[in-house]
Coordinates of C-alpha atoms in Angstrom, one line a residue:
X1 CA 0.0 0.0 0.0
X2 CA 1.0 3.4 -0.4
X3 CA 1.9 6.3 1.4
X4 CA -0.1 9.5 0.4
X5 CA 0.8 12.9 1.1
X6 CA -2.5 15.2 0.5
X7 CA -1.9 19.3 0.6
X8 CA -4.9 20.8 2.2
X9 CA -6.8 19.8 5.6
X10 CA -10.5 21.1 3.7
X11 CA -13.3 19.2 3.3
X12 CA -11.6 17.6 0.2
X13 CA -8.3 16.6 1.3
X14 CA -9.8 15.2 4.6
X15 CA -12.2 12.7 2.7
X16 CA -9.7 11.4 0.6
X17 CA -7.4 10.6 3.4
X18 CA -10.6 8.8 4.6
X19 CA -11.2 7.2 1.5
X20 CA -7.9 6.2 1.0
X21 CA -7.0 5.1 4.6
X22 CA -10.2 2.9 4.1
X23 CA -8.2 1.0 1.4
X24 CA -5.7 0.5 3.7
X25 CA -2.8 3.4 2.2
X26 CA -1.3 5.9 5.3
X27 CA -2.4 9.4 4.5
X28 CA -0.5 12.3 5.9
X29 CA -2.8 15.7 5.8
X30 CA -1.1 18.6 6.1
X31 CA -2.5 22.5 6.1
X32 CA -1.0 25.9 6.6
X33 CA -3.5 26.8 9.3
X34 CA -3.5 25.2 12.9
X35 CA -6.0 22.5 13.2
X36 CA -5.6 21.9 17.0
X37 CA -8.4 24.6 18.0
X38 CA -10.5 23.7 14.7
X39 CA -12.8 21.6 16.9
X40 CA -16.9 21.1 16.6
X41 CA -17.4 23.0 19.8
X42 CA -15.0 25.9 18.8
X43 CA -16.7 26.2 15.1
X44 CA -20.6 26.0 16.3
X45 CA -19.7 28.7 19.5
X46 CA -18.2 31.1 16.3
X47 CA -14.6 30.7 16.4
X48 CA -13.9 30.8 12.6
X49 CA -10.1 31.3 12.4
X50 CA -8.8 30.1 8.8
X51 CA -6.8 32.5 7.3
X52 CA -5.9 29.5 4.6
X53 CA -9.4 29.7 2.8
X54 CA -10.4 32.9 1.6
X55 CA -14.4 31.7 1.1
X56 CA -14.1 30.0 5.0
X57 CA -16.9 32.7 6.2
X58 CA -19.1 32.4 3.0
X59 CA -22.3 30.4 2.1
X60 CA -21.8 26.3 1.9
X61 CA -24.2 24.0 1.4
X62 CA -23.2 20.1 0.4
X63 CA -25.0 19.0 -2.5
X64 CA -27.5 16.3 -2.4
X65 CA -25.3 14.3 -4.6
X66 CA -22.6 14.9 -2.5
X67 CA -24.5 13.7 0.9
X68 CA -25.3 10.5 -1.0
X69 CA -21.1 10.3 -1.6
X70 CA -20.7 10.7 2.3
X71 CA -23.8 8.6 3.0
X72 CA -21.8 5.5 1.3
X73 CA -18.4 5.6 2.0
X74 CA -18.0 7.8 5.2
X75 CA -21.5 7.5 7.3
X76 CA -19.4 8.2 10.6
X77 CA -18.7 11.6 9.1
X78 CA -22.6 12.5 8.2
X79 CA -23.1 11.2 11.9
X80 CA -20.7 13.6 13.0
X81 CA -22.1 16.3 10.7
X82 CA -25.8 15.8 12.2
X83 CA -24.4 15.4 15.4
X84 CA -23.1 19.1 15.6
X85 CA -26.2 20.8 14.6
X86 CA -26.4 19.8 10.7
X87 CA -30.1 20.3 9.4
X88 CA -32.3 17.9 6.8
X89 CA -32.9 20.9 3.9
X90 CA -34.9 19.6 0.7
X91 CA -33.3 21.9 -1.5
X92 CA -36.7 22.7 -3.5
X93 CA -38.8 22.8 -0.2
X94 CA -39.6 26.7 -1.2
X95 CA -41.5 25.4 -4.1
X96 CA -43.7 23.0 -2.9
X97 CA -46.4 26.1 -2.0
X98 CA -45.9 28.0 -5.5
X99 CA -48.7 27.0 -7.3
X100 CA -47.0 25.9 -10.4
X101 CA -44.5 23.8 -9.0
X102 CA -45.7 22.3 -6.0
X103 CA -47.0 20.3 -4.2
X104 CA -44.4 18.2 -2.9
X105 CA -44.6 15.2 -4.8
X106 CA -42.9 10.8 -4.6
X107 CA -39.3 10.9 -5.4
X108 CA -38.8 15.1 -3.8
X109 CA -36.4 13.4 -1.0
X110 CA -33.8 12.9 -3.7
X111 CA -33.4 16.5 -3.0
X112 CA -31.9 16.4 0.6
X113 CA -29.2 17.0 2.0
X114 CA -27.4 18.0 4.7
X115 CA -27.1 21.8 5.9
X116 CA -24.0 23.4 8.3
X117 CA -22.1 26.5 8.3
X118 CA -18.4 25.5 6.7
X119 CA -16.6 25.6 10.0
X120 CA -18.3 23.3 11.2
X121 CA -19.0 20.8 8.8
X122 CA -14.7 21.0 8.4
X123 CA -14.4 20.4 12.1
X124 CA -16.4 17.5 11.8
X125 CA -14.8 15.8 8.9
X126 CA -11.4 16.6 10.6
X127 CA -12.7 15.1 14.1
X128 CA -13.7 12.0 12.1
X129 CA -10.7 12.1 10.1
X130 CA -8.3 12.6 13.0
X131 CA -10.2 8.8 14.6
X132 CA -9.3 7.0 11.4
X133 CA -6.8 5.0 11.7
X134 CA -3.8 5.6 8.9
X135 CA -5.0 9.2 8.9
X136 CA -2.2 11.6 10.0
X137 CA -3.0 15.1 10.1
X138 CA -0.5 17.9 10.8
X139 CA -1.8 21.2 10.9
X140 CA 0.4 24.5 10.8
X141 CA 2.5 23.0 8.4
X142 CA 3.3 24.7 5.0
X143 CA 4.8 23.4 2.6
X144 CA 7.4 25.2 0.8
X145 CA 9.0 22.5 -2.1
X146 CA 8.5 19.6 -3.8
X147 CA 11.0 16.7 -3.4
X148 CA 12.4 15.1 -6.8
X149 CA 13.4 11.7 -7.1
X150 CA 14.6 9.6 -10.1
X151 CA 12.6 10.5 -13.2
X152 CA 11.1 7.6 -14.4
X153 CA 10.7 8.8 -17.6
X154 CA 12.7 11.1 -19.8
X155 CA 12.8 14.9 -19.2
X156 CA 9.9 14.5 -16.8
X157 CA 10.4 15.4 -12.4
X158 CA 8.8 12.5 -10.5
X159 CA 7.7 13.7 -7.1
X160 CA 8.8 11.4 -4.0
X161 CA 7.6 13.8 -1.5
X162 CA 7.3 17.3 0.1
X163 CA 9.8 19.7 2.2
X164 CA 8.1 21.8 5.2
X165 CA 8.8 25.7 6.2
X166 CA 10.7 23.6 9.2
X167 CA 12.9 22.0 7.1
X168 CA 11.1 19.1 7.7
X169 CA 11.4 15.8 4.6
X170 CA 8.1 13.9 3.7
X171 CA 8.8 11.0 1.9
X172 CA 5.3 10.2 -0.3
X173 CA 5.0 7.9 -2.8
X174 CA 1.9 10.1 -4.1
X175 CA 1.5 13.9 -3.4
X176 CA -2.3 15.1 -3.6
X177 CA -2.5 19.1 -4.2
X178 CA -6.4 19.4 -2.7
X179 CA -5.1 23.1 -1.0
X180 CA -7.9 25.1 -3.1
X181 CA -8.4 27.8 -4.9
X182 CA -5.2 29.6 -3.1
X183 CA -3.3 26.7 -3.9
X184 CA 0.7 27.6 -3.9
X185 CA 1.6 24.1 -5.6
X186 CA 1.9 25.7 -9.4
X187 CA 4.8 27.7 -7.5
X188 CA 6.3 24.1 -6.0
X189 CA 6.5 23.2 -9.4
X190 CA 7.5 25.8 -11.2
X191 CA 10.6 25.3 -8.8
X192 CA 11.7 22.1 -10.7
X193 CA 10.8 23.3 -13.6
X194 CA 7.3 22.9 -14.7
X195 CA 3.8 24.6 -15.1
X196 CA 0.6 23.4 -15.1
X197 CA -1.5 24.5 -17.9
X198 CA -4.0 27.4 -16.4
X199 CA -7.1 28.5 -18.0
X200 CA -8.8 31.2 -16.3
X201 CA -12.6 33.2 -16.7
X202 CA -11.2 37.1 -17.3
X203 CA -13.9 38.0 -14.6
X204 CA -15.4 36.8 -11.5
X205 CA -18.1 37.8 -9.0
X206 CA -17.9 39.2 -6.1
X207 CA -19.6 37.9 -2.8
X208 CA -21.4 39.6 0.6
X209 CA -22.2 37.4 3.0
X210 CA -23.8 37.7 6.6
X211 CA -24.4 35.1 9.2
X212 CA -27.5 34.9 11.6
X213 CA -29.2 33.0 14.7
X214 CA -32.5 32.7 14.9
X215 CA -34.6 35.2 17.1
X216 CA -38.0 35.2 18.6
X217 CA -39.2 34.7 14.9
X218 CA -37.4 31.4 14.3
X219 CA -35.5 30.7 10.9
X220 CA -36.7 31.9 8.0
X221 CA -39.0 30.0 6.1
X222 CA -37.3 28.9 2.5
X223 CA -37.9 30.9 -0.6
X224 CA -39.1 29.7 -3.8
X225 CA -35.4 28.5 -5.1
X226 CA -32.3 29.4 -2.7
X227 CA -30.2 31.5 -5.3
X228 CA -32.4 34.5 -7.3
X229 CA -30.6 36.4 -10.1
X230 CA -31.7 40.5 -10.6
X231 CA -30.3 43.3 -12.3
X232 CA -26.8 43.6 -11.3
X233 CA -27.4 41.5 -8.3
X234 CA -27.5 37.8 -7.3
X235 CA -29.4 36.5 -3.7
X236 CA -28.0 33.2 -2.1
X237 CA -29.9 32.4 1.0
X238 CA -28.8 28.7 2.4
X239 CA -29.8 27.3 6.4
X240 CA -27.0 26.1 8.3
X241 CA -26.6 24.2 11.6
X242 CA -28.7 23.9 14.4
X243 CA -30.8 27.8 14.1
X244 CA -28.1 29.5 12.0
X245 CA -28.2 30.6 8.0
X246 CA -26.4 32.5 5.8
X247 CA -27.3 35.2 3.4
X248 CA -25.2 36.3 0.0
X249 CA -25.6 39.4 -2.5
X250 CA -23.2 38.5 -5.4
X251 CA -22.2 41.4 -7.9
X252 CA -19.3 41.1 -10.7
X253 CA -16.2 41.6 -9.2
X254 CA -16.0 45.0 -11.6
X255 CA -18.8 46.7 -10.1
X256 CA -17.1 49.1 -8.4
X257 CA -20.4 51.1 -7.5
X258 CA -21.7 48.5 -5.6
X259 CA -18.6 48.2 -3.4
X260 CA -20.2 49.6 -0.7
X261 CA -21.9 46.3 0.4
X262 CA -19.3 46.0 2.4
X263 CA -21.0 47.6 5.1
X264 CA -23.7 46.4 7.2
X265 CA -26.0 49.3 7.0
X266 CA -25.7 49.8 3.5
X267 CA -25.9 45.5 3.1
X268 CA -29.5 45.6 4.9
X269 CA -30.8 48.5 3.1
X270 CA -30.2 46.7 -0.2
X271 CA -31.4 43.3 1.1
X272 CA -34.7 45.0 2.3
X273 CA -35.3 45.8 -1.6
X274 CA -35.9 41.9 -2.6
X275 CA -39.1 41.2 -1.1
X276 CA -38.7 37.1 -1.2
X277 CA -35.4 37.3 0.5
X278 CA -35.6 40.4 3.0
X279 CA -37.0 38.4 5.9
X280 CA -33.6 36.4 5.7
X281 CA -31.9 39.5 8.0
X282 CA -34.8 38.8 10.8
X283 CA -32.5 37.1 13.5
X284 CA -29.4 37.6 15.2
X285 CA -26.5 38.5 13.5
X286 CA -23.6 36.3 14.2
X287 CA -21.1 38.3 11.4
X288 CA -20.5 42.0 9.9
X289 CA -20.3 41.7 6.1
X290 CA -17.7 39.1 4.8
X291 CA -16.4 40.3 1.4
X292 CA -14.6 37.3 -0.9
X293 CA -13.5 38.9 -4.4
X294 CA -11.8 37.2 -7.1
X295 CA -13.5 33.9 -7.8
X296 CA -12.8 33.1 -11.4
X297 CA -13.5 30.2 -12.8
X298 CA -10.2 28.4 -13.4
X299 CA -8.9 25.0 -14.2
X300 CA -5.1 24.0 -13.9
X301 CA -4.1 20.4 -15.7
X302 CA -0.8 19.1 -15.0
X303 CA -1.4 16.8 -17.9
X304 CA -0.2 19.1 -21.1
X305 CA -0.5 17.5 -24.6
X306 CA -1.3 14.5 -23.4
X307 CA 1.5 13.9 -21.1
X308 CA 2.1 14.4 -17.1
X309 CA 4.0 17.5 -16.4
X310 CA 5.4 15.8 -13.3
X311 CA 4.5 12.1 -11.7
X312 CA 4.1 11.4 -8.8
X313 CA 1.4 14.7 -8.0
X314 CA -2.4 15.1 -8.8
X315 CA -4.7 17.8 -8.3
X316 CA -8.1 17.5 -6.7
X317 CA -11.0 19.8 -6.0
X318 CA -10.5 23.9 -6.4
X319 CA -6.9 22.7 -7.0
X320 CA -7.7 21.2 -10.0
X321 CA -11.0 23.4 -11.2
X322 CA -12.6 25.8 -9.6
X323 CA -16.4 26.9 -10.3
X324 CA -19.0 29.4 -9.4
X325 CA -19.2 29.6 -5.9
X326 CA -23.0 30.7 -6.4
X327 CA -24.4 27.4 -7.1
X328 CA -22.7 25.7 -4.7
X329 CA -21.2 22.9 -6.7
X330 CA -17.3 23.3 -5.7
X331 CA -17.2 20.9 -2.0
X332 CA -19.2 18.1 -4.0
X333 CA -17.2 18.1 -6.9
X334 CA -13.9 17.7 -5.2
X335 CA -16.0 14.6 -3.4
X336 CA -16.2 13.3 -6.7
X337 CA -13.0 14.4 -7.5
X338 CA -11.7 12.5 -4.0
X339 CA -13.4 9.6 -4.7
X340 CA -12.2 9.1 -8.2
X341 CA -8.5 9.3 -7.2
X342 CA -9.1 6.0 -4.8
X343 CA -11.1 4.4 -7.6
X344 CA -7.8 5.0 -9.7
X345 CA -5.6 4.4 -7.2
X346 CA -7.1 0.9 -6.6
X347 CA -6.9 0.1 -10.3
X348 CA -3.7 1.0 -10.6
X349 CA -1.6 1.5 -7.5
X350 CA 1.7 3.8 -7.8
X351 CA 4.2 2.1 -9.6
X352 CA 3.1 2.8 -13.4
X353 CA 3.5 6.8 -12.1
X354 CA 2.6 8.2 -15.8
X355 CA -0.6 5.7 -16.1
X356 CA -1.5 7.2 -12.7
X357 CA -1.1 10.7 -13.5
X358 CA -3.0 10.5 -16.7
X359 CA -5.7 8.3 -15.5
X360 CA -6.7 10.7 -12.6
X361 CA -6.4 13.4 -15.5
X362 CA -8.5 12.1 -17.6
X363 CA -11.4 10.7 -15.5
X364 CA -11.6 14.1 -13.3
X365 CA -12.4 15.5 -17.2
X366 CA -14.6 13.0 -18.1
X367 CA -16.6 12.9 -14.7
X368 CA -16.8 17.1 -14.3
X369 CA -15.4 18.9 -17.2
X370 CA -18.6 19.5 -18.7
X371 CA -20.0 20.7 -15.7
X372 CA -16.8 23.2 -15.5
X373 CA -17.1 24.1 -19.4
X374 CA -21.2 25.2 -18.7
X375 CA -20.3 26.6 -15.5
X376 CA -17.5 28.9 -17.1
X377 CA -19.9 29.8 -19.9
X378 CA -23.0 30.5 -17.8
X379 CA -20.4 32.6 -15.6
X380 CA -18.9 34.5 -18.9
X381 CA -22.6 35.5 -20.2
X382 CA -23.6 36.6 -16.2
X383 CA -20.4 39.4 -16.3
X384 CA -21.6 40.2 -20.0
X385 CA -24.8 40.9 -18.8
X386 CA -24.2 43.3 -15.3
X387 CA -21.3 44.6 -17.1
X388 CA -24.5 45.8 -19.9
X389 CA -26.8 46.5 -16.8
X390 CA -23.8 48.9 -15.5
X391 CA -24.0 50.7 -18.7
X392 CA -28.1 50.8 -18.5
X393 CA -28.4 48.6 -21.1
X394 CA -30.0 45.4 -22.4
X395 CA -27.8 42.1 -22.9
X396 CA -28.2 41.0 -26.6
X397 CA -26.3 37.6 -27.3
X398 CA -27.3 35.2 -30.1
X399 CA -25.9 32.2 -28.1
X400 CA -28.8 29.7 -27.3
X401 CA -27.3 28.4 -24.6
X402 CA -27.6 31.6 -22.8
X403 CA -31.3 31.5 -24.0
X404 CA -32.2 28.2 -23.2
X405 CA -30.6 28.9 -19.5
X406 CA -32.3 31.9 -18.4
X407 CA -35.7 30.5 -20.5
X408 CA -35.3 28.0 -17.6
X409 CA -34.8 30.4 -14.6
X410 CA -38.1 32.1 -16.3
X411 CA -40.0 29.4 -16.2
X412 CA -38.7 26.9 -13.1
X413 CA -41.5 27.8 -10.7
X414 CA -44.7 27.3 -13.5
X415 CA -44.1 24.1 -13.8
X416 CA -43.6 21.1 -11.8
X417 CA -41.6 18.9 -14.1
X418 CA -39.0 21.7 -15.3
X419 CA -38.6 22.5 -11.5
X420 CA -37.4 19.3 -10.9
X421 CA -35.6 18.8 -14.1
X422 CA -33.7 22.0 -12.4
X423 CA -33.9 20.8 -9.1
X424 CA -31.6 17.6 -10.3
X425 CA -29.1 19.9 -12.4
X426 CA -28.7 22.1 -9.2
X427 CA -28.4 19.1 -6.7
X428 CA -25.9 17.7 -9.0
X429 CA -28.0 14.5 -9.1
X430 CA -27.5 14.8 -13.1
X431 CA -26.3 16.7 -15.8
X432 CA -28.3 19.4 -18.0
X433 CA -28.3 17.3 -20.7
X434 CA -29.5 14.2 -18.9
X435 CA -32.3 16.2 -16.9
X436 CA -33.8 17.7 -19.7
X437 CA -33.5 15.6 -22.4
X438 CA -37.8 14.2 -21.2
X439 CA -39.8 14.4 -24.4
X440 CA -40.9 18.0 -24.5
X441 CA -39.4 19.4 -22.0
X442 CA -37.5 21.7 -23.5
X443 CA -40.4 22.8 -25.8
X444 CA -42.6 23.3 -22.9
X445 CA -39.5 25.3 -21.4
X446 CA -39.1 27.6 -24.7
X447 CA -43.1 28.2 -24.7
X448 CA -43.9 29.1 -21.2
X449 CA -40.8 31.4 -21.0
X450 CA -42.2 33.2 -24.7
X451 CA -43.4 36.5 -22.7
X452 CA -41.3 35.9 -19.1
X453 CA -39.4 38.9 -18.6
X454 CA -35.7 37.9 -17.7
X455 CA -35.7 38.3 -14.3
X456 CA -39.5 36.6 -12.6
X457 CA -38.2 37.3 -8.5
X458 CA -39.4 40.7 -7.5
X459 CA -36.3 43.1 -7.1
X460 CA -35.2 46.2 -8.0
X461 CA -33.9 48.1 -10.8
X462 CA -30.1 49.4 -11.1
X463 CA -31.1 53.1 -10.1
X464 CA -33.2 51.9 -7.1
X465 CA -30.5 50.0 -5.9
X466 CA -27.9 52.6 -7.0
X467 CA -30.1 55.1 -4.8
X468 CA -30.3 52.8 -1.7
X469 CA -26.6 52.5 -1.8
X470 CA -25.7 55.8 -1.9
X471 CA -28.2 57.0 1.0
X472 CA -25.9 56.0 3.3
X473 CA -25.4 59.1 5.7
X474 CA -23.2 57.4 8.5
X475 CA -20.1 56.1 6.1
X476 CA -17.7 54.2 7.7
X477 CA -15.2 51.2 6.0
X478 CA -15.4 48.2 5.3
X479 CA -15.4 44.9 7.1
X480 CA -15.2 41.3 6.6
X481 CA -14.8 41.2 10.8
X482 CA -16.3 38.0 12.4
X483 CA -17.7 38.7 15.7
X484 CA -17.9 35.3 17.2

């Protein structure tokens, strides 16, 4: 069996040092931040400290296809997870009163999953992590090079391990790069040499998130679908553990003018104007405004014209690709992409290191690129189209994708088969392709969605929400400050 050195102590890195302890290898996890004080108690009481990951404070929710990952290969850790306060959520609940869509209807529970605020669904996959046995987790250990052994093949580094900030040799016969979106590893290996091929979105969103207990009132009741998209603006609303939820406004990372929903007064003013999703600041506020800026969509291969970079590494999760953080789709992916590397890994072991390298390549592509390719595109027409609401205009694109897409947004909530049609795509139960290929459906899509207007949630326009910003008397800076 082999010994597997996986970069990153996230909900990623941790499950595949579960999955591949399970299979009998010796993980060793290491992370930049401290774990020691990253316990359940800690994380549900507020204590949030992770400098490592930039979108630690923001909106998380685990997929319903990723619970049903979890569910199968790691139920300790969804015992853990319910254990510390996670929450059943059916992620179309909202919709079961909206007479087009609902009622609830046989075969809705594929929709559930599991809810908790990311600290604390982290500190219990590392508290399960930490009581499997061949798990070794060091936390407050950066790594700052990659060792290189014999190449095994011509003009190629093989990787046989890692070298610590404290000078500090880790011998691996497989290095796993699951550090995220931050990831420092193209460095490493541009150190001996190399560099991964990067392809990047131009522009990104932007994201304002606040954190609440409940109140007298109680949580808030769902809304129709958890993520709305208005003129210039995009509302994520998800629960969380035990009485907590989060709440999002997502702009383009360009839109300077909106900048100032970095503070809390000017945040709840603007919130206020979107009548389905104002009644998600009733409660307690556990957090100012937490600002995360520069999420691009980008995917790194360290496979380049068909042939590893460097052996002996692979890249999993936001390492690998990163997507939309809007829809939610980035911790189950790198579950799939965790999973996939133990499949491969049982196939093949570690001594064909080129095999390895391309195999874990190639079925990563096969299993999510898609999803990444739409993702990216959806992502590229969304800037286009704030970037044109900026300017006070109307976005004109001849791309039918785009069309087809927002026809669907239109039209999810009139009727009951389209919502779940969506309600699999956005669960990542199954791909657009596979959800809507029904007789019809996309017909019935098209039709219905003839005289929608683009955007069906009540909100308001650029200039009201232009005005609301600017009414903002007391000033003050920014803050991205948790308050515990």
């Amino acid at each position: 069996m082999a010994h597997v050195v996986i970069i990153g102590s996230g909900p990623v890195g941790l499950t595949a040092s579960m999955l591949l302890a399970a299979d009998g290898h010796v993980a060793t996890v290491l992370d930049r931040d401290p774990t020691a004080a990253r316990t359940v108690e800690a994380t549900v009481g507020g204590d949030w400290r992770r400098p490592g990951v930039k979108q630690f404070g923001h909106t998380h929710i685990l997929m319903p296809a990723g619970l049903l990952l979890l569910e199968k290969e790691l139920p300790a850790a969804v015992d853990r997870i319910r254990e510390a306060g996670g929450n059943t959520y059916n992620m179309i609940s909202g919709a079961w009163s909206v007479a087009g869509a609902g009622p609830r209807q046989a075969g809705d529970e594929r929709f559930e999953t599991v809810t908790a605020r990311r600290p604390v669904l982290e500190a219990a996959l590392l508290a399960t992590a930490t009581d499997t046995p061949g798990v070794r987790i060091l936390g407050g250990t950066r790594v700052v090079s990659l060792l290189v052994g014999e190449s095994r093949t011509s003009g190629r580094p093989h990787i046989v391990g890692v070298m610590t900030e404290s000078g500090v040799r880790i011998e691996a016969d497989l290095v796993v790069d699951a550090s995220g979106r931050r990831t420092e590893v193209p460095d490493l290996l541009a150190q001996v040499g190399v560099e991964p091929e990067v392809v990047r979105e131009e522009a990104g969103f932007r994201y304002y998130t606040r954190y609440f207990r409940a109140d007298e009132r109680g949580v808030p009741a769902p809304r129709p679908w958890p993520l709305s998209h208005h003129n210039s603006i995009s509302v994520v609303t998800a629960p969380g553990d035990g009485d907590t939820w989060s709440t999002t406004l997502v702009t383009s990372d360009r839109d300077q003018e909106l900048r100032p929903l970095s503070r809390v007064e000017v945040w709840n003013r603007v919130l206020a104007l979107y009548p389905q999703a104002a009644h998600w600041n009733h409660g307690i506020p556990l957090t100012d405004v937490h600002v995360m800026g520069g999420t691009h969509n980008t995917r790194r291969g360290l496979v380049v014209d068909g042939q590893p970079i460097a052996t002996g590494i692979v890249a999993i999760g936001d390492a690998r690709m990163t997507t939309n953080p809007q829809f939610g789709m980035g911790m189950t992916t790198g579950l799939r992409h965790a999973a996939l590397l133990r499949d491969v890994l049982r196939l093949l072991g570690t001594s064909d290191a080129v095999e390895l390298a391309l195999r874990v390549s190639r079925e990563i592509d096969d299993e999510c690129g898609v999803m990444w390719e739409e993702d990216a595109h959806w992502s590229r027409h969304r800037i286009a189209e704030i970037d044109a609401e900026v300017r006070g205009e109307h976005y004109e694109t001849d791309d039918p994708g785009w069309a087809l897409r927002t026809a669907v947004d239109a039209v999810l909530l009139k009727d009951p088969e389209i919502l779940r049609a969506m309600g699999d795509v956005g669960s990542m139960l199954a791909s657009a392709d596979e959800a809507f290929m029904k007789s019809g459906l996309v017909e019935r899509v098209i039709t219905l969605s003839a005289t929608a207007p683009r955007y069906t949630a009540p909100g308001p326009d650029r200039e009201e929400i232009l005005a609301t910003v600017r009414d903002d008397q007391q000033g003050g800076s920014a803050s991205s400050v948790f308050r515990g």
